[in-house]
PDB file of C-alpha atoms in Angstrom:
ATOM      1  CA  MET A   1      84.292  35.472-103.093  1.00 42.00           C
ATOM      2  CA  HIS A   2      82.856  38.840-104.185  1.00 42.00           C
ATOM      3  CA  LYS A   3      84.914  41.411-106.037  1.00 47.00           C
ATOM      4  CA  ASP A   4      83.989  45.003-106.676  1.00 47.00           C
ATOM      5  CA  ILE A   5      84.497  45.510-110.376  1.00 46.00           C
ATOM      6  CA  LYS A   6      84.988  49.091-111.393  1.00 54.00           C
ATOM      7  CA  LYS A   7      83.651  49.838-114.856  1.00 72.00           C
ATOM      8  CA  GLU A   8      86.389  50.712-117.280  1.00 84.00           C
ATOM      9  CA  THR A   9      86.253  54.260-118.617  1.00 91.00           C
ATOM     10  CA  LYS A  10      85.503  54.335-122.335  1.00 94.00           C
ATOM     11  CA  ALA A  11      85.178  57.243-124.738  1.00 95.00           C
ATOM     12  CA  SER A  12      84.582  57.783-128.439  1.00 95.00           C
ATOM     13  CA  ALA A  13      85.112  60.848-130.582  1.00 95.00           C
ATOM     14  CA  LEU A  14      82.674  61.013-133.484  1.00 94.00           C
ATOM     15  CA  LYS A  15      82.362  63.156-136.576  1.00 92.00           C
ATOM     16  CA  TYR A  16      79.383  63.744-138.801  1.00 91.00           C
ATOM     17  CA  ASP A  17      79.240  66.118-141.738  1.00 90.00           C
ATOM     18  CA  GLU A  18      76.189  66.602-143.915  1.00 89.00           C
ATOM     19  CA  GLY A  19      76.282  64.151-146.783  1.00 94.00           C
ATOM     20  CA  MET A  20      78.212  61.448-144.921  1.00 93.00           C
ATOM     21  CA  LYS A  21      76.542  58.033-145.033  1.00 93.00           C
ATOM     22  CA  ALA A  22      76.854  57.758-141.235  1.00 93.00           C
ATOM     23  CA  PRO A  23      78.841  59.273-138.371  1.00 94.00           C
ATOM     24  CA  LEU A  24      82.485  58.257-138.301  1.00 96.00           C
ATOM     25  CA  ILE A  25      84.364  57.009-135.248  1.00 97.00           C
ATOM     26  CA  LEU A  26      87.452  59.204-135.127  1.00 96.00           C
ATOM     27  CA  TYR A  27      88.869  57.709-131.938  1.00 95.00           C
ATOM     28  CA  ASN A  28      87.922  55.023-129.454  1.00 95.00           C
ATOM     29  CA  GLY A  29      89.690  54.895-126.123  1.00 95.00           C
ATOM     30  CA  ARG A  30      89.672  52.864-122.937  1.00 93.00           C
ATOM     31  CA  ALA A  31      91.092  53.499-119.476  1.00 93.00           C
ATOM     32  CA  ASN A  32      93.855  56.153-119.555  1.00 94.00           C
ATOM     33  CA  LEU A  33      93.313  57.052-123.216  1.00 95.00           C
ATOM     34  CA  ALA A  34      89.584  57.529-122.607  1.00 95.00           C
ATOM     35  CA  GLN A  35      90.294  59.741-119.608  1.00 95.00           C
ATOM     36  CA  THR A  36      92.743  61.802-121.669  1.00 96.00           C
ATOM     37  CA  MET A  37      90.113  62.184-124.410  1.00 96.00           C
ATOM     38  CA  LEU A  38      87.584  63.415-121.826  1.00 96.00           C
ATOM     39  CA  ASP A  39      90.100  65.801-120.247  1.00 96.00           C
ATOM     40  CA  VAL A  40      91.024  67.315-123.625  1.00 96.00           C
ATOM     41  CA  ALA A  41      87.346  67.647-124.579  1.00 94.00           C
ATOM     42  CA  LYS A  42      86.648  69.519-121.329  1.00 95.00           C
ATOM     43  CA  GLU A  43      89.711  71.720-121.826  1.00 97.00           C
ATOM     44  CA  LYS A  44      88.653  72.588-125.401  1.00 93.00           C
ATOM     45  CA  ASP A  45      84.954  73.047-124.470  1.00 87.00           C
ATOM     46  CA  ILE A  46      83.949  70.147-126.697  1.00 88.00           C
ATOM     47  CA  PRO A  47      80.534  68.875-125.602  1.00 87.00           C
ATOM     48  CA  ILE A  48      80.579  65.528-123.835  1.00 90.00           C
ATOM     49  CA  VAL A  49      77.507  63.309-123.853  1.00 90.00           C
ATOM     50  CA  TYR A  50      77.246  60.287-121.575  1.00 90.00           C
ATOM     51  CA  GLU A  51      75.334  57.490-123.284  1.00 90.00           C
ATOM     52  CA  PRO A  52      76.651  54.247-121.699  1.00 91.00           C
ATOM     53  CA  GLU A  53      74.665  51.750-123.770  1.00 92.00           C
ATOM     54  CA  THR A  54      75.676  53.366-127.044  1.00 92.00           C
ATOM     55  CA  GLN A  55      79.282  53.632-125.833  1.00 93.00           C
ATOM     56  CA  GLU A  56      79.342  49.894-125.203  1.00 93.00           C
ATOM     57  CA  ILE A  57      78.351  49.300-128.829  1.00 94.00           C
ATOM     58  CA  LEU A  58      80.795  51.874-130.224  1.00 95.00           C
ATOM     59  CA  SER A  59      83.656  50.376-128.206  1.00 94.00           C
ATOM     60  CA  LEU A  60      83.329  47.194-130.286  1.00 95.00           C
ATOM     61  CA  TYR A  61      84.353  49.101-133.437  1.00 96.00           C
ATOM     62  CA  ASN A  62      87.627  50.621-134.591  1.00 96.00           C
ATOM     63  CA  SER A  63      88.674  54.175-135.259  1.00 95.00           C
ATOM     64  CA  GLY A  64      87.844  54.933-138.885  1.00 96.00           C
ATOM     65  CA  ASP A  65      84.707  52.771-138.893  1.00 97.00           C
ATOM     66  CA  PHE A  66      81.283  54.226-139.516  1.00 97.00           C
ATOM     67  CA  VAL A  67      78.974  53.820-136.538  1.00 96.00           C
ATOM     68  CA  PRO A  68      76.609  50.845-136.783  1.00 95.00           C
ATOM     69  CA  ALA A  69      73.009  51.372-137.885  1.00 94.00           C
ATOM     70  CA  GLU A  70      71.629  50.339-134.494  1.00 93.00           C
ATOM     71  CA  THR A  71      73.123  53.515-132.985  1.00 93.00           C
ATOM     72  CA  TRP A  72      71.857  55.979-135.595  1.00 92.00           C
ATOM     73  CA  GLU A  73      68.653  56.961-133.800  1.00 92.00           C
ATOM     74  CA  VAL A  74      70.265  57.749-130.469  1.00 92.00           C
ATOM     75  CA  LEU A  75      73.254  59.426-132.137  1.00 92.00           C
ATOM     76  CA  ALA A  76      70.924  61.654-134.173  1.00 90.00           C
ATOM     77  CA  LYS A  77      69.569  62.915-130.839  1.00 91.00           C
ATOM     78  CA  VAL A  78      73.108  63.335-129.493  1.00 89.00           C
ATOM     79  CA  PHE A  79      74.220  65.341-132.535  1.00 89.00           C
ATOM     80  CA  ALA A  80      71.075  67.503-132.330  1.00 90.00           C
ATOM     81  CA  PHE A  81      71.798  68.163-128.643  1.00 87.00           C
ATOM     82  CA  VAL A  82      75.440  69.029-129.356  1.00 85.00           C
ATOM     83  CA  ARG A  83      74.473  71.301-132.255  1.00 86.00           C
ATOM     84  CA  GLY A  84      72.035  73.109-129.954  1.00 87.00           C
ATOM     85  CA  GLN A  85      74.719  73.507-127.299  1.00 81.00           C
ATOM     86  CA  LEU A  86      77.208  74.891-129.802  1.00 80.00           C
ATOM     87  CA  GLU A  87      74.643  77.309-131.300  1.00 83.00           C
ATOM     88  CA  SER A  88      73.656  78.481-127.821  1.00 79.00           C
ATOM     89  CA  THR A  89      77.288  79.052-126.881  1.00 74.00           C
ATOM     90  CA  SER A  90      78.046  81.012-130.051  1.00 73.00           C
ATOM     91  CA  LYS A  91      74.991  83.265-129.500  1.00 75.00           C
ATOM     92  CA  ASN A  92      76.181  84.097-125.986  1.00 72.00           C
ATOM     93  CA  GLN A  93      79.640  85.204-127.118  1.00 68.00           C
TER      94      GLN A  93
END
């Protein structure tokens, strides 16, 4: 018997300030909570980055944990992208 398995929606909210030892997981959500997090981010114009492999790793950790070292490289690129988006947006206002 074959079942179609829909992937569960997952989302993480991260924070990184200069001087922190690593980015911090502010919130991790699955299913309805993840969808709410995404909806609020869209509503507040908070950049959303889809990185499924990294999200799978982050979903194994708790809110308040620092992100694991194996995600640092990809998250550095994500934060650089987000910073660029935010700078671009502020220049256009």
